[in-house]
Short mmCIF file of C-alpha atoms in Angstrom, two decimals:
data_model
loop_
_atom_site.label_atom_id
_atom_site.label_comp_id
_atom_site.label_asym_id
_atom_site.label_seq_id
_atom_site.Cartn_x
_atom_site.Cartn_y
_atom_site.Cartn_z
CA MET A 1 -8.40 -25.29 -28.49
CA ALA A 2 -9.95 -26.26 -25.40
CA SER A 3 -13.27 -28.65 -25.38
CA GLU A 4 -16.03 -26.62 -25.29
CA GLU A 5 -16.88 -27.21 -21.91
CA SER A 6 -13.43 -25.74 -19.98
CA LEU A 7 -14.40 -22.51 -21.56
CA HIS A 8 -15.21 -20.89 -18.60
CA LEU A 9 -14.73 -17.51 -16.59
CA ARG A 10 -14.07 -17.73 -13.25
CA LEU A 11 -16.25 -14.34 -12.28
CA GLU A 12 -14.47 -12.88 -8.33
CA LEU A 13 -16.45 -10.24 -6.99
CA VAL A 14 -14.53 -8.32 -4.04
CA ALA A 15 -16.13 -5.55 -1.72
CA PRO A 16 -13.76 -3.37 0.84
CA ALA A 17 -16.49 -5.50 2.84
CA GLY A 18 -15.28 -9.16 2.06
CA LEU A 19 -15.42 -10.82 -1.11
CA VAL A 20 -18.92 -10.99 -2.70
CA PHE A 21 -18.99 -13.42 -5.59
CA GLU A 22 -16.67 -15.88 -6.82
CA GLY A 23 -18.34 -18.22 -9.16
CA ASP A 24 -17.54 -19.79 -12.97
CA CYS A 25 -19.83 -17.77 -15.85
CA GLU A 26 -20.35 -18.24 -19.47
CA MET A 27 -20.17 -13.64 -20.26
CA VAL A 28 -19.15 -11.06 -17.55
CA VAL A 29 -20.91 -7.64 -18.40
CA LEU A 30 -19.15 -5.21 -17.03
CA PRO A 31 -20.43 -1.17 -16.37
CA ALA A 32 -17.07 0.14 -17.33
CA ALA A 33 -16.53 3.92 -17.69
CA THR A 34 -16.29 4.46 -21.09
CA GLY A 35 -19.61 2.09 -21.65
CA GLU A 36 -20.47 -1.17 -21.28
CA ILE A 37 -18.15 -4.07 -21.87
CA GLY A 38 -19.08 -8.07 -22.63
CA ILE A 39 -16.47 -9.76 -21.06
CA LEU A 40 -16.16 -14.25 -23.36
CA PRO A 41 -14.05 -16.40 -22.17
CA GLN A 42 -10.26 -16.36 -23.87
CA HIS A 43 -10.83 -12.40 -23.60
CA ALA A 44 -7.86 -10.61 -24.30
CA PRO A 45 -6.05 -8.92 -20.99
CA LEU A 46 -8.00 -6.00 -19.77
CA VAL A 47 -7.82 -3.84 -16.94
CA ALA A 48 -10.74 -0.99 -17.05
CA GLN A 49 -12.21 1.23 -14.54
CA LEU A 50 -15.58 0.90 -14.05
CA ASN A 51 -18.62 2.65 -13.48
CA ILE A 52 -20.64 3.10 -10.88
CA GLY A 53 -24.03 1.12 -12.03
CA ARG A 54 -24.90 -3.01 -12.64
CA LEU A 55 -23.01 -5.93 -13.35
CA ARG A 56 -24.64 -8.77 -15.22
CA ALA A 57 -23.21 -12.33 -15.38
CA LEU A 58 -24.54 -15.49 -17.26
CA ARG A 59 -24.32 -18.38 -15.50
CA ALA A 60 -23.72 -22.37 -16.91
CA ASP A 61 -27.23 -22.87 -16.26
CA GLY A 62 -28.17 -20.01 -18.55
CA GLU A 63 -29.53 -17.48 -15.65
CA TRP A 64 -28.62 -14.41 -15.65
CA LEU A 65 -26.51 -12.64 -12.11
CA THR A 66 -27.37 -9.00 -11.12
CA PHE A 67 -25.19 -7.52 -8.81
CA ALA A 68 -25.57 -3.31 -7.66
CA VAL A 69 -21.95 -2.54 -7.70
CA ALA A 70 -20.08 1.25 -6.90
CA GLU A 71 -17.32 2.77 -9.03
CA GLY A 72 -14.32 0.49 -8.79
CA PHE A 73 -11.48 -1.30 -10.85
CA ALA A 74 -11.82 -5.44 -12.99
CA LYS A 75 -9.21 -7.16 -14.54
CA VAL A 76 -8.95 -9.59 -16.75
CA GLN A 77 -6.62 -12.53 -17.07
CA PHE A 78 -6.54 -15.94 -18.01
CA ASN A 79 -9.99 -16.13 -17.64
CA LYS A 80 -10.57 -14.67 -15.06
CA VAL A 81 -11.98 -11.37 -14.39
CA ILE A 82 -11.69 -9.85 -11.23
CA VAL A 83 -13.78 -7.19 -10.00
CA LEU A 84 -13.15 -4.87 -7.05
CA ALA A 85 -16.26 -3.18 -6.75
CA ASP A 86 -16.32 0.06 -3.35
CA ALA A 87 -19.70 -1.64 -2.73
CA ALA A 88 -21.55 -4.66 -5.01
CA GLU A 89 -24.75 -6.27 -3.96
CA GLU A 90 -26.98 -9.10 -5.98
CA ALA A 91 -29.84 -7.32 -7.02
CA SER A 92 -32.40 -10.06 -4.62
CA GLN A 93 -30.07 -9.32 -1.62
CA ILE A 94 -30.92 -5.53 -1.71
CA ASP A 95 -33.12 -4.50 1.14
CA ILE A 96 -35.51 -2.24 -0.57
CA GLU A 97 -36.55 -0.87 3.30
CA ARG A 98 -33.00 0.42 4.21
CA VAL A 99 -31.94 1.95 0.90
CA ARG A 100 -34.87 3.54 0.86
CA ARG A 101 -34.46 5.03 3.76
CA SER A 102 -30.56 5.56 4.10
CA ILE A 103 -31.86 7.87 0.51
CA GLU A 104 -34.50 9.65 2.64
CA ARG A 105 -31.79 10.81 5.59
CA ALA A 106 -28.86 11.23 2.88
CA THR A 107 -31.60 14.12 1.67
CA GLN A 108 -32.75 15.52 4.30
CA ARG A 109 -28.79 15.59 5.55
CA LEU A 110 -27.54 17.57 2.08
CA GLU A 111 -30.92 20.32 2.97
CA MET A 112 -29.93 21.32 5.60
CA TYR A 113 -26.10 21.28 4.84
CA HIS A 114 -27.41 24.17 1.97
CA GLN A 115 -29.55 25.60 4.10
CA GLY A 116 -27.34 26.04 6.94
CA THR A 117 -30.09 24.23 9.74
CA VAL A 118 -27.67 21.53 10.32
CA PRO A 119 -27.93 21.57 14.34
CA GLU A 120 -25.31 22.65 17.22
CA GLY A 121 -23.05 19.26 17.76
CA ASP A 122 -24.21 17.55 14.39
CA TYR A 123 -21.88 17.57 11.40
CA VAL A 124 -22.54 17.45 7.58
CA ASP A 125 -20.73 16.04 4.54
CA PRO A 126 -22.11 16.71 1.75
CA TYR A 127 -19.62 14.07 -0.12
CA ARG A 128 -20.60 11.58 1.77
CA GLU A 129 -24.11 12.29 1.40
CA GLN A 130 -24.33 12.69 -2.07
CA LEU A 131 -22.37 9.36 -2.66
CA ALA A 132 -24.44 7.82 -0.29
CA LEU A 133 -27.13 9.24 -2.18
CA ARG A 134 -25.70 7.77 -5.97
CA ARG A 135 -25.80 3.84 -4.27
CA ALA A 136 -29.00 3.90 -2.89
CA ARG A 137 -30.15 5.16 -6.47
CA ASN A 138 -28.36 2.60 -8.39
CA ARG A 139 -29.50 -0.40 -6.29
CA LEU A 140 -33.17 0.57 -6.49
CA LYS A 141 -32.72 1.09 -9.83
CA VAL A 142 -30.08 -2.76 -10.75
CA ALA A 143 -33.45 -3.62 -8.00
CA GLY A 144 -35.93 -2.45 -10.52
CA VAL A 145 -37.43 -0.51 -8.32
CA PRO A 146 -39.42 3.02 -8.36
CA GLU A 147 -37.44 5.97 -5.60
CA LYS A 148 -40.93 5.63 -4.92
CA MET B 1 -22.77 0.79 62.55
CA ALA B 2 -25.18 0.39 58.95
CA SER B 3 -28.47 -1.83 59.64
CA GLN B 4 -28.42 -4.52 58.48
CA ARG B 5 -31.52 -3.54 55.97
CA ASP B 6 -28.86 -0.65 54.61
CA ILE B 7 -26.25 -3.91 53.55
CA ARG B 8 -29.06 -6.24 51.97
CA ARG B 9 -29.93 -2.43 50.43
CA ARG B 10 -26.44 -1.64 49.28
CA ILE B 11 -26.03 -5.50 48.05
CA VAL B 12 -28.95 -5.81 46.18
CA SER B 13 -28.13 -2.61 44.36
CA VAL B 14 -23.97 -4.16 44.10
CA GLN B 15 -25.86 -7.06 42.40
CA ASN B 16 -27.98 -5.35 39.68
CA THR B 17 -24.62 -2.89 38.37
CA ARG B 18 -22.73 -5.88 38.47
CA LYS B 19 -25.64 -8.01 35.92
CA ILE B 20 -24.93 -4.52 33.66
CA THR B 21 -21.73 -4.69 33.71
CA LYS B 22 -21.19 -8.25 33.70
CA ALA B 23 -24.02 -8.05 29.95
CA MET B 24 -22.20 -5.51 28.56
CA GLN B 25 -18.45 -7.74 29.09
CA MET B 26 -20.80 -10.59 26.72
CA VAL B 27 -22.04 -8.34 24.03
CA ALA B 28 -18.90 -6.75 23.95
CA ALA B 29 -17.28 -9.82 23.43
CA ALA B 30 -19.27 -10.82 21.03
CA ARG B 31 -18.90 -7.45 19.15
CA LEU B 32 -15.00 -7.53 19.20
CA ARG B 33 -16.06 -11.81 17.58
CA ARG B 34 -17.45 -9.80 14.98
CA ALA B 35 -15.68 -6.72 14.07
CA GLN B 36 -12.57 -9.58 14.02
CA MET B 37 -13.66 -11.34 11.01
CA ARG B 38 -14.72 -7.79 9.60
CA ILE B 39 -10.98 -6.48 9.70
CA GLU B 40 -10.19 -10.08 8.39
CA SER B 41 -12.78 -9.69 5.22
CA THR B 42 -10.62 -6.28 3.96
CA ARG B 43 -8.09 -8.19 3.53
CA PRO B 44 -8.99 -10.34 -0.83
CA TYR B 45 -9.69 -6.31 -1.77
CA ALA B 46 -6.90 -4.73 0.04
CA LEU B 47 -4.05 -7.31 -1.87
CA ASN B 48 -5.97 -7.18 -4.86
CA MET B 49 -5.43 -3.27 -4.96
CA LEU B 50 -1.34 -3.50 -3.72
CA GLU B 51 -1.34 -5.77 -7.17
CA PHE B 52 -3.25 -3.97 -8.90
CA ILE B 53 -1.23 -0.69 -8.64
CA GLY B 54 2.39 -3.02 -8.55
CA GLN B 55 1.11 -4.56 -12.26
CA LEU B 56 0.82 -1.07 -13.28
CA ALA B 57 3.87 0.25 -12.40
CA ARG B 58 5.60 -2.41 -13.76
CA TYR B 59 3.69 -2.30 -17.03
CA LEU B 60 4.05 2.25 -16.95
CA GLN B 61 7.72 1.81 -15.84
CA VAL B 62 6.97 4.84 -13.39
CA ASP B 63 9.19 5.48 -10.21
CA LEU B 64 5.93 5.29 -7.88
CA SER B 65 8.06 7.38 -4.80
CA MET B 66 8.28 10.09 -7.84
CA HIS B 67 4.24 10.44 -7.53
CA PRO B 68 2.75 14.01 -6.42
CA LEU B 69 0.61 11.03 -3.48
CA LEU B 70 4.04 9.81 -2.54
CA LYS B 71 6.70 12.11 -2.69
CA PRO B 72 7.23 13.74 0.65
CA ARG B 73 7.10 17.82 0.97
CA THR B 74 10.10 19.23 1.78
CA GLU B 75 8.76 21.56 3.34
CA ILE B 76 5.55 21.39 5.77
CA ASN B 77 3.70 24.45 6.21
CA LYS B 78 0.07 22.61 6.97
CA VAL B 79 -0.97 18.72 8.23
CA ALA B 80 -4.35 17.56 8.75
CA VAL B 81 -4.83 14.81 11.85
CA ILE B 82 -7.34 12.62 11.66
CA ALA B 83 -8.65 10.94 14.88
CA LEU B 84 -10.25 7.50 14.88
CA THR B 85 -12.91 7.71 18.47
CA ALA B 86 -15.24 5.99 19.28
CA ASP B 87 -19.12 7.29 19.96
CA ARG B 88 -19.79 5.32 23.37
CA GLY B 89 -18.19 5.60 26.05
CA LEU B 90 -17.68 2.93 29.49
CA CYS B 91 -14.97 1.72 27.27
CA GLY B 92 -11.68 2.81 29.63
CA ALA B 93 -9.20 5.36 28.26
CA PHE B 94 -10.00 4.17 24.76
CA ASN B 95 -10.98 6.96 23.47
CA SER B 96 -9.57 9.54 25.62
CA ASN B 97 -5.23 7.95 25.03
CA ILE B 98 -6.32 8.31 20.68
CA ILE B 99 -7.58 11.81 21.58
CA ARG B 100 -4.75 12.86 23.59
CA ARG B 101 -1.90 11.52 21.32
CA ALA B 102 -4.14 13.63 18.38
CA LEU B 103 -3.75 16.28 20.19
CA ASP B 104 -0.14 16.41 20.96
CA LEU B 105 0.71 15.54 18.02
CA VAL B 106 -1.14 18.91 17.11
CA ASP B 107 -0.09 21.14 20.03
CA SER B 108 3.65 19.76 18.57
CA TYR B 109 3.16 21.59 14.87
CA THR B 110 1.82 24.34 16.72
CA ALA B 111 4.83 24.68 18.71
CA GLN B 112 6.65 24.51 14.69
CA GLY B 113 4.52 27.49 13.43
CA VAL B 114 3.20 24.33 11.16
CA ASP B 115 -0.75 25.37 11.25
CA TYR B 116 -3.60 22.33 11.21
CA ASP B 117 -6.40 20.87 10.41
CA LEU B 118 -8.53 18.51 12.68
CA VAL B 119 -10.70 16.17 12.00
CA VAL B 120 -12.35 14.17 13.97
CA MET B 121 -14.32 10.52 14.29
CA GLY B 122 -16.99 9.62 17.27
CA ARG B 123 -19.16 11.97 19.27
CA LYS B 124 -16.53 10.66 22.37
CA GLY B 125 -13.11 12.37 20.56
CA VAL B 126 -15.67 15.33 19.54
CA GLY B 127 -16.93 16.46 22.67
CA THR B 128 -12.94 16.43 23.92
CA VAL B 129 -11.72 18.79 21.22
CA ARG B 130 -15.70 20.31 21.80
CA PHE B 131 -14.77 20.78 25.56
CA LEU B 132 -10.63 21.89 25.77
CA LYS B 133 -12.05 25.03 23.73
CA LYS B 134 -8.19 25.17 22.47
CA TYR B 135 -8.64 23.95 19.09
CA ARG B 136 -10.25 24.08 15.56
CA LEU B 137 -12.40 21.57 14.47
CA ASP B 138 -12.73 21.25 11.03
CA LYS B 139 -14.31 17.78 10.55
CA ALA B 140 -16.04 15.86 12.25
CA TYR B 141 -17.94 12.60 11.37
CA LEU B 142 -20.39 11.00 13.68
CA ASP B 143 -22.71 7.35 14.53
CA VAL B 144 -20.26 5.76 11.98
CA THR B 145 -21.67 1.89 11.81
CA GLU B 146 -19.21 -0.98 10.30
CA ARG B 147 -21.41 -0.80 7.63
CA THR B 148 -20.84 3.00 6.50
CA ALA B 149 -17.40 2.79 7.42
CA PHE B 150 -15.93 2.78 3.49
CA LEU B 151 -18.24 5.85 2.47
CA GLU B 152 -17.06 7.91 5.80
CA ALA B 153 -13.44 6.20 4.50
CA GLN B 154 -13.64 7.24 1.14
CA ALA B 155 -15.69 10.51 2.03
CA LEU B 156 -12.30 10.90 4.40
CA THR B 157 -9.55 10.57 2.01
CA ASN B 158 -11.21 12.54 -0.74
CA GLY B 159 -11.44 15.94 1.71
CA VAL B 160 -7.93 15.46 2.62
CA ILE B 161 -6.25 14.70 -1.16
CA ARG B 162 -8.08 17.47 -2.76
CA ARG B 163 -6.76 19.82 -0.44
CA TYR B 164 -3.18 17.88 -0.62
CA THR B 165 -3.15 17.84 -4.59
CA ALA B 166 -3.94 21.59 -4.15
CA ASP B 167 -1.33 22.34 -2.12
CA GLU B 168 -2.86 22.89 1.10
CA ILE B 169 -1.78 21.13 2.92
CA ASP B 170 1.42 18.86 2.75
CA ARG B 171 1.34 15.38 5.23
CA VAL B 172 -1.77 14.19 6.68
CA HIS B 173 -1.41 11.82 9.97
CA LEU B 174 -4.13 9.14 10.63
CA VAL B 175 -4.99 8.85 14.63
CA PHE B 176 -5.93 4.82 15.35
CA ASN B 177 -6.15 2.16 17.61
CA ARG B 178 -4.29 -0.56 15.99
CA PHE B 179 -5.95 -4.51 16.51
CA LYS B 180 -3.59 -6.32 17.81
CA SER B 181 -5.16 -8.59 20.31
CA PRO B 182 -8.22 -7.92 22.53
CA MET B 183 -5.92 -7.01 25.89
CA GLU B 184 -3.64 -4.88 24.22
CA GLN B 185 -4.32 -1.26 23.97
CA PHE B 186 -2.31 0.45 20.91
CA VAL B 187 -2.13 4.20 19.71
CA THR B 188 -1.05 4.54 16.05
CA ASP B 189 -0.27 7.80 14.82
CA GLN B 190 0.54 7.02 10.84
CA VAL B 191 1.01 9.30 8.17
CA ILE B 192 -0.89 8.49 5.03
CA LEU B 193 -0.34 10.98 2.98
CA PRO B 194 2.28 11.23 1.00
CA ILE B 195 1.86 7.33 1.00
CA GLN B 196 4.72 5.52 2.45
CA GLU B 197 6.44 2.53 2.40
CA GLU B 198 4.29 -0.88 1.44
CA ILE B 199 3.32 0.64 -2.06
CA MET B 200 7.01 1.99 -2.42
CA GLY B 201 8.46 -1.08 -2.05
CA LEU B 202 5.89 -3.34 -4.78
CA TYR B 203 8.34 -1.21 -7.33
CA THR B 204 11.63 -0.27 -7.85
CA PRO B 205 12.76 0.57 -11.86
CA THR B 206 15.01 -2.01 -12.66
CA GLY B 207 15.05 -1.35 -16.17
CA ALA B 208 12.92 -5.03 -16.58
CA ARG B 209 9.37 -4.21 -17.49
CA GLU B 210 7.16 -6.79 -16.95
CA HIS B 211 5.54 -7.87 -20.15
CA MET B 212 1.79 -7.35 -20.89
CA ASP B 213 0.02 -7.10 -23.53
CA PHE B 214 -3.41 -5.56 -21.39
CA LEU B 215 -6.22 -3.54 -22.61
CA PHE B 216 -6.67 -0.97 -21.08
CA ASP B 217 -9.81 0.94 -20.41
CA PRO B 218 -9.31 4.08 -20.76
CA SER B 219 -5.71 4.74 -20.52
CA PRO B 220 -3.15 2.39 -17.51
CA GLU B 221 -2.15 6.54 -16.25
CA VAL B 222 -5.73 7.45 -15.59
CA ILE B 223 -6.37 4.21 -14.08
CA LEU B 224 -3.21 4.06 -11.40
CA ALA B 225 -4.13 8.19 -10.84
CA ASP B 226 -7.40 6.37 -9.88
CA LEU B 227 -6.09 3.84 -7.70
CA LEU B 228 -4.36 4.97 -5.28
CA PRO B 229 -6.63 7.40 -3.86
CA SER B 230 -8.34 3.96 -3.95
CA TYR B 231 -5.37 2.61 -1.83
CA VAL B 232 -6.18 5.44 0.53
CA GLU B 233 -9.52 5.07 1.12
CA ILE B 234 -9.16 1.19 2.25
CA THR B 235 -6.13 2.66 4.48
CA ILE B 236 -8.39 4.54 6.32
CA TYR B 237 -11.49 2.13 6.11
CA ARG B 238 -8.98 -1.09 8.03
CA ALA B 239 -8.08 1.94 10.41
CA ILE B 240 -11.60 2.32 11.14
CA LEU B 241 -12.37 -1.60 11.49
CA GLU B 242 -9.23 -2.34 13.36
CA GLY B 243 -10.75 1.18 15.52
CA MET B 244 -14.37 -0.44 16.24
CA ALA B 245 -12.10 -4.25 17.28
CA SER B 246 -9.82 -2.43 19.78
CA GLU B 247 -13.18 -0.37 20.89
CA HIS B 248 -14.94 -3.28 22.08
CA GLY B 249 -11.84 -5.27 23.43
CA ALA B 250 -11.40 -2.10 25.95
CA ARG B 251 -15.17 -1.85 26.90
CA MET B 252 -14.64 -5.66 27.51
CA THR B 253 -11.76 -5.64 29.90
CA ALA B 254 -13.51 -1.83 31.30
CA MET B 255 -16.23 -4.09 31.83
CA ARG B 256 -15.12 -7.45 33.21
CA ASN B 257 -12.76 -5.54 35.76
CA ALA B 258 -15.99 -3.71 36.85
CA SER B 259 -17.83 -6.62 37.22
CA GLU B 260 -14.86 -8.02 38.99
CA ALA B 261 -14.69 -4.47 41.55
CA ALA B 262 -18.54 -5.51 42.25
CA ASP B 263 -17.51 -8.55 43.25
CA GLU B 264 -15.85 -7.36 46.05
CA MET B 265 -17.77 -5.06 46.96
CA ILE B 266 -20.52 -7.68 47.15
CA ASP B 267 -17.56 -10.03 49.33
CA ASP B 268 -17.36 -7.20 51.64
CA LEU B 269 -20.66 -6.51 52.06
CA THR B 270 -21.96 -10.12 52.66
CA LEU B 271 -18.60 -9.90 55.64
CA ALA B 272 -20.42 -6.45 56.91
CA MET B 273 -23.48 -7.62 57.15
CA ASN B 274 -23.18 -10.87 58.80
CA ARG B 275 -21.01 -8.73 61.93
CA ALA B 276 -24.05 -6.42 62.01
CA ARG B 277 -26.04 -9.65 62.55
CA GLN B 278 -24.02 -11.09 64.74
CA TRP B 279 -23.53 -8.39 66.33
CA SER B 280 -26.82 -8.01 66.99
CA ILE B 281 -28.18 -12.00 68.02
CA THR B 282 -25.50 -11.05 70.65
CA GLN B 283 -26.97 -8.02 72.00
CA GLU B 284 -30.36 -10.58 72.61
CA ILE B 285 -28.70 -12.55 74.67
CA LEU B 286 -26.42 -10.47 76.41
CA GLU B 287 -29.97 -8.29 76.85
CA VAL B 288 -31.84 -11.85 77.46
CA VAL B 289 -28.80 -12.91 80.78
CA ALA B 290 -28.69 -9.35 81.58
CA GLY B 291 -32.95 -9.53 82.94
CA ALA B 292 -32.63 -13.27 83.95
CA ASP B 293 -30.28 -12.21 86.60
CA ALA B 294 -31.95 -9.56 87.07
CA LEU B 295 -34.91 -11.87 88.07
CA SER B 296 -33.23 -14.45 90.01
CA GLY B 297 -30.88 -11.73 91.87
#
């Protein structure tokens, strides 16, 4: 068995817009579709579907990093965790004001859609607005901020 | 002949226009650089995605080309055409090239008796379709930004995959401007459903099963079924970003041409003004000389 120091997990958190995080961790907790999965070094190879939720990573210095992630996939192999998420943001990087604005906007547009009051020349895709809403609410939840 | 003052006024007006076109050119150049970087940033996600799909297909020993989302359909009754245009103009023929290509496609399908769904992104494309009154607009997406582009790509994908798997549509075209270089405009028509080429090349069943002792949560079949739509999402997302980069490139070129035209016009007007000034000086001298002659005569 390798020495204790060498037992690290490499976490790569990738979103469509680019690499969100890359670094060594002691433990990664994934929001898998069937419930949270904790990954420690030397975990068996795994491919998991991820739900929208919270991803946590324990750094070597004992600090927990928290990310808001949207749906995606994760692969664990050779002490490397690759996470492909539709969206990912570190909790402390979340711009609360902007998230609140997007909740307001999506709610408004959904309301217009359901009441049939979408103005002439504008178009609403309810699926898009629901997706935006779900993601924004998850961000607030992960950031630990009420919706107000 | 126009007076010196009139010409001076026109020069100032052209100079002001030139200031605006020059500024727009600079802004477009800066946005273009950022948009190019954004295209580059999608690579890790796209490459990992392809690797995931390939690994799963090898593990499951499935011939991906037989998958419902990849298998070409023999009978085409209805198609979906998605056109990605911009919200803004002042970028040359950028928007009209894309929408014309998309509508030509619709026309050629209609001529073959094939029905269509038309989905347009961008105010300019939507405006043209509404103005022509000839086409049915099925869905439209406006005010798309780099930040929301993936959300939009997911909504588009969800719409077409739902209808595709329900056999309501048999093929999906994506018409957009591929980004090659800032100077080149290159309108592309890509079939995104059934899923084409790249993935098919990843795995052909040769009988050699890759040995992998993976745990799957929930099951490899479910994960693969979910990965394929994600592949369509990233394809559309990339196309939106390429379209945005091309738009900035086109605007940069258009504004540079406009600035150059303004330069030329300023030169011409300056020449005309100098002529007018000289003409008036000559006129004055003639008058003075004529007056002196009259006195001495």
